[in-house]
Tab-separated table of C-alpha atoms in Angstrom:
chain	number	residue	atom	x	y	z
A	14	UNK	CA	84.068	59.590	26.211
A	15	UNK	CA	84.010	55.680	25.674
A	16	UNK	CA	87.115	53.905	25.358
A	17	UNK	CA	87.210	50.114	24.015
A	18	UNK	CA	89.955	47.540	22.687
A	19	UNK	CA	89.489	46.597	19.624
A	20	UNK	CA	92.000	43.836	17.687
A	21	UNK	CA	95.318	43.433	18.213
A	22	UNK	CA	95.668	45.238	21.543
A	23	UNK	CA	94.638	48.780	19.981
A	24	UNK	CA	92.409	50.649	21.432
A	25	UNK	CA	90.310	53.432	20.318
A	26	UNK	CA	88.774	56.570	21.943
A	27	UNK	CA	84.891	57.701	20.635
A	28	UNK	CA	84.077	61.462	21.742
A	29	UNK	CA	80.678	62.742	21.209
A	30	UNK	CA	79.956	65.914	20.395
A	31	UNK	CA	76.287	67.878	20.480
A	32	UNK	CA	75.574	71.092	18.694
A	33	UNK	CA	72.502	72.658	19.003
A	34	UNK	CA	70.523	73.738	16.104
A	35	UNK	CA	68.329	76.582	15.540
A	36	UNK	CA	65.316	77.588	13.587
A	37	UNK	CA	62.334	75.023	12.587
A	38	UNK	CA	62.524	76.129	8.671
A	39	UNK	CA	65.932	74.474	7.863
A	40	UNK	CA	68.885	72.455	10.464
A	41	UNK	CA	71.107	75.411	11.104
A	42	UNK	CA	74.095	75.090	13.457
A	43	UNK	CA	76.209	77.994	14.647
A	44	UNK	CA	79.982	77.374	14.424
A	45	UNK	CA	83.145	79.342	14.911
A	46	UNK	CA	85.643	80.605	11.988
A	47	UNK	CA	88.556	82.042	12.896
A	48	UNK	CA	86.569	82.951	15.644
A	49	UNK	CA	83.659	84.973	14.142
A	50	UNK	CA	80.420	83.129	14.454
A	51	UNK	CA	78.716	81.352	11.362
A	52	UNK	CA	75.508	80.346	10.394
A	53	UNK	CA	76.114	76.488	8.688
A	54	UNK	CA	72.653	75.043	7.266
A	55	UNK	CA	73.058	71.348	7.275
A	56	UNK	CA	71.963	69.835	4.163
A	57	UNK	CA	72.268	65.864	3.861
A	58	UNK	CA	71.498	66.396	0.079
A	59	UNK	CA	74.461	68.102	-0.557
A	60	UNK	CA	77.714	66.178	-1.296
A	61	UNK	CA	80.278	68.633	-0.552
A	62	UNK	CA	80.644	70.995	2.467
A	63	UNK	CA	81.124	74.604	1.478
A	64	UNK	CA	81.270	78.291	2.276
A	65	UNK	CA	80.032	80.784	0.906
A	66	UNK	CA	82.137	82.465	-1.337
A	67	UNK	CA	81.168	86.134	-0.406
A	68	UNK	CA	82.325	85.670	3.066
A	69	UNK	CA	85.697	84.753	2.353
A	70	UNK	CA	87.013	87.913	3.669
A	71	UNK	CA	84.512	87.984	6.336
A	72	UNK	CA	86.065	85.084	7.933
A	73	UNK	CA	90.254	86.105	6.921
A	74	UNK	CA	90.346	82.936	5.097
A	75	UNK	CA	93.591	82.025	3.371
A	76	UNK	CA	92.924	81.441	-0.373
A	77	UNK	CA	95.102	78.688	-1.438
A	78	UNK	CA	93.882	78.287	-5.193
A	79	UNK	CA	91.022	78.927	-7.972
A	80	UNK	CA	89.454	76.669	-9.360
A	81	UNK	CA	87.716	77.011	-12.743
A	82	UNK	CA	85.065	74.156	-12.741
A	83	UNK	CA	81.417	74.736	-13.014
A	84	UNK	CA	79.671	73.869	-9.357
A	85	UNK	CA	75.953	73.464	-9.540
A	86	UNK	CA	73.822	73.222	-6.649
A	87	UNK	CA	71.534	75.314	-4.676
A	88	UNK	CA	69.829	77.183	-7.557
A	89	UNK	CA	72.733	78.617	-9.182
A	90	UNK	CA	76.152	77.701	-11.068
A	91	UNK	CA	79.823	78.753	-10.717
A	92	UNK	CA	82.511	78.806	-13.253
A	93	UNK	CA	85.095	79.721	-10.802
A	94	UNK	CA	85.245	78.923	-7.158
A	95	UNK	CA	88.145	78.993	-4.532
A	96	UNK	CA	89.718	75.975	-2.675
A	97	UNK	CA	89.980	77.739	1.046
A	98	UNK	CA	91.485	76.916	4.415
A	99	UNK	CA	90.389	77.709	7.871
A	100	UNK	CA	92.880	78.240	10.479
A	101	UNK	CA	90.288	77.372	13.412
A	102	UNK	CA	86.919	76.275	13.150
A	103	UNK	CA	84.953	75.375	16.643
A	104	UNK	CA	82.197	72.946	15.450
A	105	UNK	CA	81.352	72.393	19.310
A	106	UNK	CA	82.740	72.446	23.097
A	107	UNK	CA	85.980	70.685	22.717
A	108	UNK	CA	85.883	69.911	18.174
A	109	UNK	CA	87.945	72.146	16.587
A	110	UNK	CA	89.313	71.209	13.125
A	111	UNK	CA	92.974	73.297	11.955
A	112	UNK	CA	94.042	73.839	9.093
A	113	UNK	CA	90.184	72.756	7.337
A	114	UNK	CA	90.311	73.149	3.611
A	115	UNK	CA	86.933	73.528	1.388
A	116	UNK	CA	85.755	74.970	-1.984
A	117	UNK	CA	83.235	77.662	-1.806
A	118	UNK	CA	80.584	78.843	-3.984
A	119	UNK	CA	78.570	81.748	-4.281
A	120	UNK	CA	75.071	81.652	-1.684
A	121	UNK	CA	73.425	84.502	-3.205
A	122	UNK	CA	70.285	82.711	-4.421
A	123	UNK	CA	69.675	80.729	-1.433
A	124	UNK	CA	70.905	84.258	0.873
A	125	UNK	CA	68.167	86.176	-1.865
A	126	UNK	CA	65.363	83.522	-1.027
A	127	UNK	CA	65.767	83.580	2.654
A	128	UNK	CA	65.722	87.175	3.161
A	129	UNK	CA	62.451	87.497	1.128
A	130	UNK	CA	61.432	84.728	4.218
A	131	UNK	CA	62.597	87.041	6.707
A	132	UNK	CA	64.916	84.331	7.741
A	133	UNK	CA	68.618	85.259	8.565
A	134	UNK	CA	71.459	84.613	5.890
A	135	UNK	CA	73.733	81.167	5.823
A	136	UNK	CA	77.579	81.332	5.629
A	137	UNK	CA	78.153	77.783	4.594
A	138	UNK	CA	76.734	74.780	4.090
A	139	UNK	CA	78.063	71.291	6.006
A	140	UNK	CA	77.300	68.243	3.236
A	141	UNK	CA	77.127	64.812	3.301
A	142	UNK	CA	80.751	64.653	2.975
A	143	UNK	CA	81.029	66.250	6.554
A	144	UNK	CA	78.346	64.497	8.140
A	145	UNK	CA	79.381	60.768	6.913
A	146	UNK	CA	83.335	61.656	8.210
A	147	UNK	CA	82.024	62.526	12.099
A	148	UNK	CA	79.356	60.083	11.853
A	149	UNK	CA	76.686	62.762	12.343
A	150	UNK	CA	73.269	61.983	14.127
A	151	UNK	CA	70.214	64.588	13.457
A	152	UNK	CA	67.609	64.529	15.821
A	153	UNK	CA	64.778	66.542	14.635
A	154	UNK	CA	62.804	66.328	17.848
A	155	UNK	CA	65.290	67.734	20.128
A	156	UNK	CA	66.886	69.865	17.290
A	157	UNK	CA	70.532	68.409	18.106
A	158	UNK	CA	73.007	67.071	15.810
A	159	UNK	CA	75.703	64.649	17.307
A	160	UNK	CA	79.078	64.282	16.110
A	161	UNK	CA	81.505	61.282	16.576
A	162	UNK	CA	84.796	60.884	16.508
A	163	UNK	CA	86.825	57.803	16.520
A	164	UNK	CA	90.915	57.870	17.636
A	165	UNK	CA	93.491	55.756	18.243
A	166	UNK	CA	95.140	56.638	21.652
């Protein structure tokens, strides 16, 4: 933890926090929902972050509305998805996000493809949105991703 001044006699707090990530076929991090573990693939291509929606009981999400909008994106297309919201979700050792609201969208062909791989299924995806907000860092050699966050204290 760094803390600095900045103007006008504020000062600001910057945490880091490192998640490991798994596998050498796509950057997967393992996270916490409502305390049941989930597989996240990190995808820098992908504007939103999202869960999948078959695992929306899985995880005892709270639906809070549908949405009837046609989602594109990893090989297939919604006409109806579901804006969600997590009660907890442990990202890492001390970053947990309340109350965290996202759409899903079905991951059936991507879930499909890897299992023909023999690779394990994803629960989510964590976009661009996500990774520009906590100022993510991947580092593909030691297969980390770091995670900032900047508060006024």
């Amino acid at each position: 933890v760094k803390t600095f001044k900045m103007k006008q006699n504020r000062y600001f707090q910057k945490r880091f926090f490192i998640r490991k990530m798994e596998g050498n076929y796509h950057p997967i991090i393992l996270i916490d929902i409502n305390g049941i573990s989930a597989r996240m693939l990190l995808d820098t291509g992908a504007g939103k972050t999202l869960l999948g929606s078959e695992f929306v009981k899985d995880f005892n999400l709270t639906i809070l509305s549908k949405i009837a909008i046609r989602t594109t994106g990893v090989g297939s297309t919604d006409d109806l998805t579901h804006k969600v919201k997590i009660s907890k979700c442990k990202i890492s050792k001390g970053f947990i996000l309340k109350d965290w609201k996202l759409n899903t969208m079905s991951l059936a062909y991507i879930n499909d493809y890897y299992e023909s791989q023999g690779k394990l299924k994803i629960h989510g995806i964590i976009g661009s949105d996500f990774l520009n907000k906590y100022k993510a860092v991947i580092n593909y050699q030691t297969k980390t991703v770091e995670f900032k966050i900047i508060e006024t204290i």
